Amino acid sequence: MLFGATGFTGGLTAEYLARAMPPDGRWALAGRNQAKLTAVRDRLTAVDATLGDLELLTADVTDPDSLRAVAERTRVVITTVGPYLQYGEPLVAACAEAGTDYVDLTGEPEFVDRMYLAHHDRAVATGARIVHACGFDSVPHDLGVLFTVEQLPDDVPLEVRGVVHTNARFSSGTLQSALGQLARLRDLAAAARDRKRAERAQPGKRARIKGAPGRDPYLGLWLLPFPGIDAQIVTRSARMRPEYGPDFTYGHYAGFQWLPSAAATALGAGAMIAAAQVSPLRRRLDALVPAGDGPSAQRRADTWFTVDVLGEGGGQRVRTQVGGGDPGYDETAKMLAESALSLVFDDNLRTAGQVTTATAMGDNLIRRLRAAGITFTRL
């Protein structure tokens, strides 16, 4: 079930599912506005004429009964409805209670931590897999690191760094989520502390995040530590899988060809953090990218990303790269849809509760994304 198909990214996800759904797959669209859902369904018939009968389900984040009814008849829920801190919890709760798998696009660390605290234990009990960050946040990073560490010894300390490089622009959803989190730094830190106290440490396993700005001698790029959820997702995967070794260190960076570009980005990020603390400035920033607007097909076709991953351990060094097209829209829709398809159709590791893409789908999702045109390469 796809919740949020009437939005821009949700619409792209619906179009991808229309092309990628296996013949024996059954799916539906859900939302509160049946007229808009009907318009999406009509558009999908241009991809597959048989989708004129695609089921439309009524669901609203303000109506828990409607979410529960949808979750109870669905194997996997896909949601693109954000900001997730504002709209996401009722659907997570419904899926955790029903034992229904759940995937989303969130890059909001506070939301993920709060969902772990509120619903992880119930999802473990019901068998639900709650998989956040199934788009550009954080699939290329999480699976890119898994792909890398699988080529290194698994019984030694490992040091890994990931470097993202792209010509993409902020989407409205990403900007809204980022501003929302920057305005709640104390709440974000409190949620992280509460989760750290609640999580059960894995005996004999340690995973840390560290990094400093500088020039990478192997990539020839200037690096800035990249904030956000990606590094947290990677280290959570490291605590759950043996391939990452007993002592895992990860640094997550944005890469720049020129030092002035890196410096300008750092200054801009600092200004954005400061502006997010002042309500009028935050509203003006939010208005720069109107919600629901997305780039043209031509602009998306000209957009690309790479994530270079460098891993060292046991006297070995491995460099890999994950690459693809437009990360914020086309490739994100692809990653999200394939994450859901993997949960339904693949023989994955047995997991439950709040888990990462590397933990829940791992190599099966890498295989799917490669078949869909995203590259995973050892250099």
GROMACS .gro file of C-alpha atoms in nm:
model
  379
    1MET     CA    1   0.000   0.000   0.000
    2LEU     CA    2   0.137   0.338  -0.105
    3PHE     CA    3   0.037   0.629   0.117
    4GLY     CA    4   0.116   0.972  -0.029
    5ALA     CA    5   0.087   0.903  -0.403
    6THR     CA    6  -0.072   1.243  -0.466
    7GLY     CA    7   0.255   1.420  -0.382
    8PHE     CA    8   0.545   1.463  -0.624
    9THR     CA    9   0.776   1.190  -0.491
   10GLY     CA   10   0.480   0.969  -0.409
   11GLY     CA   11   0.363   1.000  -0.768
   12LEU     CA   12   0.704   0.896  -0.899
   13THR     CA   13   0.698   0.599  -0.660
   14ALA     CA   14   0.354   0.499  -0.791
   15GLU     CA   15   0.479   0.516  -1.150
   16TYR     CA   16   0.780   0.303  -1.062
   17LEU     CA   17   0.561   0.042  -0.892
   18ALA     CA   18   0.335   0.038  -1.196
   19ARG     CA   19   0.634  -0.072  -1.404
   20ALA     CA   20   0.811  -0.294  -1.149
   21MET     CA   21   0.532  -0.483  -0.969
   22PRO     CA   22   0.552  -0.858  -1.047
   23PRO     CA   23   0.249  -1.018  -1.212
   24ASP     CA   24   0.148  -1.187  -0.886
   25GLY     CA   25   0.183  -0.867  -0.683
   26ARG     CA   26  -0.118  -0.678  -0.550
   27TRP     CA   27  -0.103  -0.315  -0.446
   28ALA     CA   28  -0.321  -0.016  -0.368
   29LEU     CA   29  -0.309   0.358  -0.318
   30ALA     CA   30  -0.424   0.515   0.008
   31GLY     CA   31  -0.504   0.868   0.117
   32ARG     CA   32  -0.778   1.099   0.235
   33ASN     CA   33  -0.865   1.264  -0.099
   34GLN     CA   34  -1.028   1.009  -0.324
   35ALA     CA   35  -1.055   1.251  -0.617
   36LYS     CA   36  -0.678   1.309  -0.618
   37LEU     CA   37  -0.612   0.935  -0.582
   38THR     CA   38  -0.841   0.868  -0.879
   39ALA     CA   39  -0.641   1.120  -1.083
   40VAL     CA   40  -0.318   0.937  -0.994
   41ARG     CA   41  -0.473   0.604  -1.090
   42ASP     CA   42  -0.590   0.745  -1.421
   43ARG     CA   43  -0.235   0.866  -1.490
   44LEU     CA   44  -0.096   0.521  -1.410
   45THR     CA   45  -0.307   0.361  -1.683
   46ALA     CA   46  -0.067   0.520  -1.932
   47VAL     CA   47   0.200   0.291  -1.783
   48ASP     CA   48  -0.022  -0.016  -1.746
   49ALA     CA   49  -0.376  -0.016  -1.882
   50THR     CA   50  -0.486  -0.280  -1.630
   51LEU     CA   51  -0.436  -0.036  -1.342
   52GLY     CA   52  -0.774   0.126  -1.404
   53ASP     CA   53  -0.901  -0.114  -1.136
   54LEU     CA   54  -0.622  -0.037  -0.886
   55GLU     CA   55  -0.781  -0.027  -0.541
   56LEU     CA   56  -0.805   0.307  -0.360
   57LEU     CA   57  -0.815   0.298   0.020
   58THR     CA   58  -0.930   0.575   0.251
   59ALA     CA   59  -0.673   0.667   0.516
   60ASP     CA   60  -0.592   0.983   0.707
   61VAL     CA   61  -0.313   1.046   0.958
   62THR     CA   62  -0.567   1.216   1.185
   63ASP     CA   63  -0.788   0.904   1.188
   64PRO     CA   64  -0.612   0.614   1.367
   65ASP     CA   65  -0.899   0.376   1.289
   66SER     CA   66  -0.852   0.427   0.915
   67LEU     CA   67  -0.477   0.364   0.944
   68ARG     CA   68  -0.534   0.052   1.151
   69ALA     CA   69  -0.783  -0.082   0.896
   70VAL     CA   70  -0.532  -0.030   0.613
   71ALA     CA   71  -0.239  -0.178   0.808
   72GLU     CA   72  -0.435  -0.489   0.900
   73ARG     CA   73  -0.498  -0.581   0.536
   74THR     CA   74  -0.153  -0.490   0.401
   75ARG     CA   75   0.182  -0.671   0.406
   76VAL     CA   76   0.396  -0.361   0.347
   77VAL     CA   77   0.308   0.006   0.383
   78ILE     CA   78   0.507   0.266   0.187
   79THR     CA   79   0.468   0.626   0.299
   80THR     CA   80   0.600   0.947   0.146
   81VAL     CA   81   0.395   1.173   0.376
   82GLY     CA   82   0.624   1.410   0.565
   83PRO     CA   83   0.757   1.590   0.753
   84TYR     CA   84   0.745   1.264   0.943
   85LEU     CA   85   0.788   1.420   1.285
   86GLN     CA   86   0.460   1.600   1.220
   87TYR     CA   87   0.264   1.333   1.033
   88GLY     CA   88   0.442   1.001   1.065
   89GLU     CA   89   0.382   0.838   1.403
   90PRO     CA   90   0.019   0.722   1.367
   91LEU     CA   91   0.109   0.506   1.067
   92VAL     CA   92   0.418   0.361   1.238
   93ALA     CA   93   0.202   0.276   1.539
   94ALA     CA   94  -0.062   0.107   1.323
   95CYS     CA   95   0.197  -0.105   1.143
   96ALA     CA   96   0.379  -0.203   1.462
   97GLU     CA   97   0.049  -0.312   1.618
   98ALA     CA   98  -0.068  -0.506   1.310
   99GLY     CA   99   0.265  -0.679   1.238
  100THR     CA  100   0.284  -0.500   0.903
  101ASP     CA  101   0.615  -0.402   0.744
  102TYR     CA  102   0.673  -0.030   0.694
  103VAL     CA  103   0.911   0.179   0.479
  104ASP     CA  104   0.951   0.554   0.450
  105LEU     CA  105   1.178   0.832   0.319
  106THR     CA  106   1.253   1.009   0.643
  107GLY     CA  107   1.589   1.172   0.708
  108GLU     CA  108   1.474   1.306   1.047
  109PRO     CA  109   1.688   1.160   1.330
  110GLU     CA  110   1.452   1.274   1.605
  111PHE     CA  111   1.156   1.101   1.441
  112VAL     CA  112   1.351   0.776   1.400
  113ASP     CA  113   1.469   0.781   1.761
  114ARG     CA  114   1.123   0.857   1.895
  115MET     CA  115   0.968   0.579   1.686
  116TYR     CA  116   1.226   0.337   1.825
  117LEU     CA  117   1.140   0.435   2.181
  118ALA     CA  118   0.764   0.421   2.126
  119HIS     CA  119   0.715   0.127   1.890
  120HIS     CA  120   1.026  -0.093   1.851
  121ASP     CA  121   0.934  -0.340   2.125
  122ARG     CA  122   0.579  -0.381   1.996
  123ALA     CA  123   0.706  -0.434   1.642
  124VAL     CA  124   0.944  -0.703   1.768
  125ALA     CA  125   0.651  -0.876   1.937
  126THR     CA  126   0.429  -0.868   1.626
  127GLY     CA  127   0.708  -0.934   1.374
  128ALA     CA  128   0.675  -0.599   1.197
  129ARG     CA  129   0.985  -0.462   1.026
  130ILE     CA  130   0.997  -0.082   1.059
  131VAL     CA  131   1.253   0.040   0.806
  132HIS     CA  132   1.310   0.414   0.796
  133ALA     CA  133   1.533   0.609   0.554
  134CYS     CA  134   1.467   0.400   0.241
  135GLY     CA  135   1.551   0.676  -0.008
  136PHE     CA  136   1.868   0.872  -0.075
  137ASP     CA  137   1.862   0.902   0.302
  138SER     CA  138   2.015   0.649   0.358
  139VAL     CA  139   2.018   0.360   0.111
  140PRO     CA  140   2.333   0.441  -0.094
  141HIS     CA  141   2.534   0.502   0.222
  142ASP     CA  142   2.400   0.209   0.425
  143LEU     CA  143   2.425  -0.045   0.143
  144GLY     CA  144   2.745   0.109   0.003
  145VAL     CA  145   2.918   0.048   0.335
  146LEU     CA  146   2.777  -0.306   0.355
  147PHE     CA  147   2.903  -0.375   0.002
  148THR     CA  148   3.246  -0.247   0.107
  149VAL     CA  149   3.287  -0.426   0.440
  150GLU     CA  150   3.182  -0.756   0.282
  151GLN     CA  151   3.512  -0.734   0.091
  152LEU     CA  152   3.719  -0.680   0.409
  153PRO     CA  153   3.802  -0.917   0.696
  154ASP     CA  154   3.511  -0.940   0.940
  155ASP     CA  155   3.710  -1.013   1.257
  156VAL     CA  156   3.930  -0.701   1.275
  157PRO     CA  157   3.871  -0.332   1.350
  158LEU     CA  158   3.751  -0.143   1.042
  159GLU     CA  159   3.772   0.223   0.951
  160VAL     CA  160   3.533   0.335   0.677
  161ARG     CA  161   3.444   0.672   0.531
  162GLY     CA  162   3.171   0.761   0.286
  163VAL     CA  163   3.187   1.065   0.060
  164VAL     CA  164   2.879   1.190  -0.126
  165HIS     CA  165   2.915   1.405  -0.438
  166THR     CA  166   2.616   1.533  -0.636
  167ASN     CA  167   2.485   1.820  -0.846
  168ALA     CA  168   2.134   1.785  -0.698
  169ARG     CA  169   1.938   2.065  -0.535
  170PHE     CA  170   1.736   2.060  -0.213
  171SER     CA  171   1.381   1.930  -0.253
  172SER     CA  172   1.098   2.100  -0.066
  173GLY     CA  173   1.050   1.796   0.157
  174THR     CA  174   1.419   1.778   0.243
  175LEU     CA  175   1.429   2.149   0.321
  176GLN     CA  176   1.117   2.129   0.540
  177SER     CA  177   1.254   1.833   0.733
  178ALA     CA  178   1.598   1.992   0.776
  179LEU     CA  179   1.456   2.321   0.901
  180GLY     CA  180   1.221   2.140   1.135
  181GLN     CA  181   1.507   1.945   1.290
  182LEU     CA  182   1.738   2.245   1.312
  183ALA     CA  183   1.467   2.431   1.502
  184ARG     CA  184   1.448   2.143   1.752
  185LEU     CA  185   1.812   2.079   1.835
  186ARG     CA  186   1.744   2.030   2.207
  187ASP     CA  187   1.458   1.788   2.136
  188LEU     CA  188   1.675   1.603   1.885
  189ALA     CA  189   1.955   1.564   2.138
  190ALA     CA  190   1.711   1.451   2.410
  191ALA     CA  191   1.561   1.183   2.185
  192ALA     CA  192   1.909   1.056   2.096
  193ARG     CA  193   2.005   1.035   2.466
  194ASP     CA  194   1.685   0.851   2.553
  195ARG     CA  195   1.738   0.602   2.275
  196LYS     CA  196   2.099   0.540   2.373
  197ARG     CA  197   1.985   0.456   2.727
  198ALA     CA  198   1.712   0.226   2.598
  199GLU     CA  199   1.911   0.032   2.337
  200ARG     CA  200   2.068  -0.295   2.435
  201ALA     CA  201   2.438  -0.299   2.355
  202GLN     CA  202   2.567  -0.590   2.148
  203PRO     CA  203   2.840  -0.770   2.347
  204GLY     CA  204   3.180  -0.740   2.181
  205LYS     CA  205   3.060  -0.482   1.927
  206ARG     CA  206   3.144  -0.114   1.902
  207ALA     CA  207   3.049   0.130   1.628
  208ARG     CA  208   3.143   0.498   1.633
  209ILE     CA  209   3.109   0.809   1.418
  210LYS     CA  210   3.403   1.044   1.381
  211GLY     CA  211   3.549   1.276   1.122
  212ALA     CA  212   3.710   1.612   1.057
  213PRO     CA  213   3.726   1.841   0.753
  214GLY     CA  214   4.027   1.814   0.522
  215ARG     CA  215   4.150   1.689   0.187
  216ASP     CA  216   4.117   1.322   0.100
  217PRO     CA  217   4.444   1.204  -0.060
  218TYR     CA  218   4.277   0.908  -0.237
  219LEU     CA  219   3.976   1.089  -0.383
  220GLY     CA  220   4.138   1.426  -0.441
  221LEU     CA  221   3.836   1.598  -0.286
  222TRP     CA  222   3.789   1.846  -0.003
  223LEU     CA  223   3.575   1.686   0.266
  224LEU     CA  224   3.324   1.837   0.507
  225PRO     CA  225   3.159   1.618   0.774
  226PHE     CA  226   2.804   1.568   0.652
  227PRO     CA  227   2.533   1.601   0.920
  228GLY     CA  228   2.211   1.408   0.913
  229ILE     CA  229   2.090   1.059   0.962
  230ASP     CA  230   2.314   0.861   0.725
  231ALA     CA  231   2.604   0.800   0.964
  232GLN     CA  232   2.362   0.696   1.239
  233ILE     CA  233   2.197   0.442   1.008
  234VAL     CA  234   2.537   0.301   0.905
  235THR     CA  235   2.657   0.254   1.262
  236ARG     CA  236   2.329   0.089   1.363
  237SER     CA  237   2.378  -0.160   1.081
  238ALA     CA  238   2.735  -0.213   1.203
  239ARG     CA  239   2.611  -0.310   1.549
  240MET     CA  240   2.375  -0.572   1.405
  241ARG     CA  241   2.582  -0.749   1.138
  242PRO     CA  242   2.903  -0.952   1.187
  243GLU     CA  243   3.066  -0.828   0.865
  244TYR     CA  244   3.147  -0.493   1.026
  245GLY     CA  245   3.386  -0.645   1.280
  246PRO     CA  246   3.421  -0.590   1.654
  247ASP     CA  247   3.529  -0.225   1.634
  248PHE     CA  248   3.385  -0.014   1.352
  249THR     CA  249   3.452   0.354   1.287
  250TYR     CA  250   3.265   0.556   1.025
  251GLY     CA  251   3.309   0.907   0.888
  252HIS     CA  252   3.047   1.061   0.660
  253TYR     CA  253   3.135   1.352   0.431
  254ALA     CA  254   3.032   1.575   0.145
  255GLY     CA  255   3.304   1.598  -0.120
  256PHE     CA  256   3.405   1.910  -0.315
  257GLN     CA  257   3.647   1.959  -0.602
  258TRP     CA  258   3.743   2.310  -0.488
  259LEU     CA  259   3.819   2.446  -0.142
  260PRO     CA  260   3.617   2.769  -0.197
  261SER     CA  261   3.308   2.557  -0.270
  262ALA     CA  262   3.358   2.363   0.054
  263ALA     CA  263   3.407   2.686   0.249
  264ALA     CA  264   3.097   2.847   0.098
  265THR     CA  265   2.891   2.539   0.181
  266ALA     CA  266   3.013   2.541   0.541
  267LEU     CA  267   2.923   2.910   0.576
  268GLY     CA  268   2.582   2.850   0.419
  269ALA     CA  269   2.512   2.560   0.654
  270GLY     CA  270   2.604   2.772   0.952
  271ALA     CA  271   2.374   3.051   0.834
  272MET     CA  272   2.091   2.802   0.782
  273ILE     CA  273   2.133   2.664   1.135
  274ALA     CA  274   2.123   3.016   1.277
  275ALA     CA  275   1.819   3.115   1.067
  276ALA     CA  276   1.630   2.803   1.172
  277GLN     CA  277   1.633   2.926   1.532
  278VAL     CA  278   1.433   3.239   1.434
  279SER     CA  279   1.073   3.169   1.330
  280PRO     CA  280   1.033   3.448   1.068
  281LEU     CA  281   1.363   3.358   0.900
  282ARG     CA  282   1.275   2.989   0.907
  283ARG     CA  283   0.942   3.056   0.737
  284ARG     CA  284   1.113   3.262   0.466
  285LEU     CA  285   1.363   2.983   0.399
  286ASP     CA  286   1.083   2.727   0.387
  287ALA     CA  287   0.902   2.936   0.126
  288LEU     CA  288   1.200   2.930  -0.110
  289VAL     CA  289   1.104   2.582  -0.234
  290PRO     CA  290   0.723   2.551  -0.244
  291ALA     CA  291   0.586   2.219  -0.121
  292GLY     CA  292   0.481   1.983  -0.396
  293ASP     CA  293   0.698   2.143  -0.661
  294GLY     CA  294   0.959   1.922  -0.820
  295PRO     CA  295   1.215   1.963  -1.095
  296SER     CA  296   1.129   1.894  -1.456
  297ALA     CA  297   1.202   1.558  -1.616
  298GLN     CA  298   1.490   1.720  -1.807
  299ARG     CA  299   1.641   1.865  -1.490
  300ARG     CA  300   1.614   1.526  -1.319
  301ALA     CA  301   1.774   1.358  -1.619
  302ASP     CA  302   2.076   1.590  -1.585
  303THR     CA  303   2.120   1.520  -1.213
  304TRP     CA  304   2.352   1.256  -1.067
  305PHE     CA  305   2.514   1.136  -0.747
  306THR     CA  306   2.806   0.923  -0.635
  307VAL     CA  307   2.893   0.786  -0.293
  308ASP     CA  308   3.255   0.677  -0.263
  309VAL     CA  309   3.324   0.439   0.024
  310LEU     CA  310   3.678   0.371   0.143
  311GLY     CA  311   3.735   0.094   0.394
  312GLU     CA  312   4.050  -0.022   0.573
  313GLY     CA  313   4.117  -0.312   0.807
  314GLY     CA  314   4.346  -0.609   0.854
  315GLY     CA  315   4.609  -0.455   0.630
  316GLN     CA  316   4.365  -0.426   0.338
  317ARG     CA  317   4.210  -0.122   0.170
  318VAL     CA  318   3.895  -0.132  -0.045
  319ARG     CA  319   3.736   0.151  -0.242
  320THR     CA  320   3.387   0.119  -0.384
  321GLN     CA  321   3.137   0.355  -0.540
  322VAL     CA  322   2.758   0.370  -0.551
  323GLY     CA  323   2.625   0.582  -0.836
  324GLY     CA  324   2.301   0.682  -0.998
  325GLY     CA  325   2.086   0.957  -1.142
  326ASP     CA  326   1.867   1.213  -0.971
  327PRO     CA  327   1.896   1.126  -0.600
  328GLY     CA  328   1.616   1.336  -0.454
  329TYR     CA  329   1.334   1.214  -0.677
  330ASP     CA  330   1.380   0.944  -0.944
  331GLU     CA  331   1.637   0.732  -0.761
  332THR     CA  332   1.468   0.788  -0.426
  333ALA     CA  333   1.138   0.658  -0.568
  334LYS     CA  334   1.325   0.359  -0.706
  335MET     CA  335   1.500   0.286  -0.374
  336LEU     CA  336   1.177   0.318  -0.177
  337ALA     CA  337   0.975   0.095  -0.408
  338GLU     CA  338   1.245  -0.171  -0.432
  339SER     CA  339   1.282  -0.170  -0.052
  340ALA     CA  340   0.913  -0.256  -0.020
  341LEU     CA  341   0.927  -0.517  -0.297
  342SER     CA  342   1.226  -0.681  -0.128
  343LEU     CA  343   1.038  -0.710   0.201
  344VAL     CA  344   0.752  -0.888   0.024
  345PHE     CA  345   0.924  -1.106  -0.234
  346ASP     CA  346   1.281  -1.178  -0.113
  347ASP     CA  347   1.412  -1.439   0.131
  348ASN     CA  348   1.566  -1.192   0.373
  349LEU     CA  349   1.726  -1.240   0.712
  350ARG     CA  350   1.476  -1.287   0.995
  351THR     CA  351   1.442  -0.950   1.166
  352ALA     CA  352   1.174  -0.751   1.347
  353GLY     CA  353   1.139  -0.413   1.509
  354GLN     CA  354   1.307  -0.096   1.388
  355VAL     CA  355   1.582  -0.213   1.152
  356THR     CA  356   1.798  -0.066   0.876
  357THR     CA  357   1.802  -0.150   0.505
  358ALA     CA  358   2.137  -0.332   0.546
  359THR     CA  359   1.994  -0.536   0.834
  360ALA     CA  360   1.652  -0.610   0.687
  361MET     CA  361   1.722  -0.651   0.313
  362GLY     CA  362   2.100  -0.628   0.269
  363ASP     CA  363   2.238  -0.803  -0.038
  364ASN     CA  364   1.890  -0.870  -0.178
  365LEU     CA  365   1.827  -0.498  -0.202
  366ILE     CA  366   2.170  -0.437  -0.355
  367ARG     CA  367   2.084  -0.695  -0.620
  368ARG     CA  368   1.751  -0.529  -0.690
  369LEU     CA  369   1.899  -0.180  -0.716
  370ARG     CA  370   2.173  -0.299  -0.950
  371ALA     CA  371   1.910  -0.453  -1.175
  372ALA     CA  372   1.723  -0.120  -1.164
  373GLY     CA  373   2.029   0.079  -1.280
  374ILE     CA  374   2.201   0.194  -0.960
  375THR     CA  375   2.567   0.092  -0.970
  376PHE     CA  376   2.770  -0.074  -0.694
  377THR     CA  377   3.131  -0.097  -0.812
  378ARG     CA  378   3.465  -0.192  -0.661
  379LEU     CA  379   3.725   0.051  -0.793
   0.00000   0.00000   0.00000
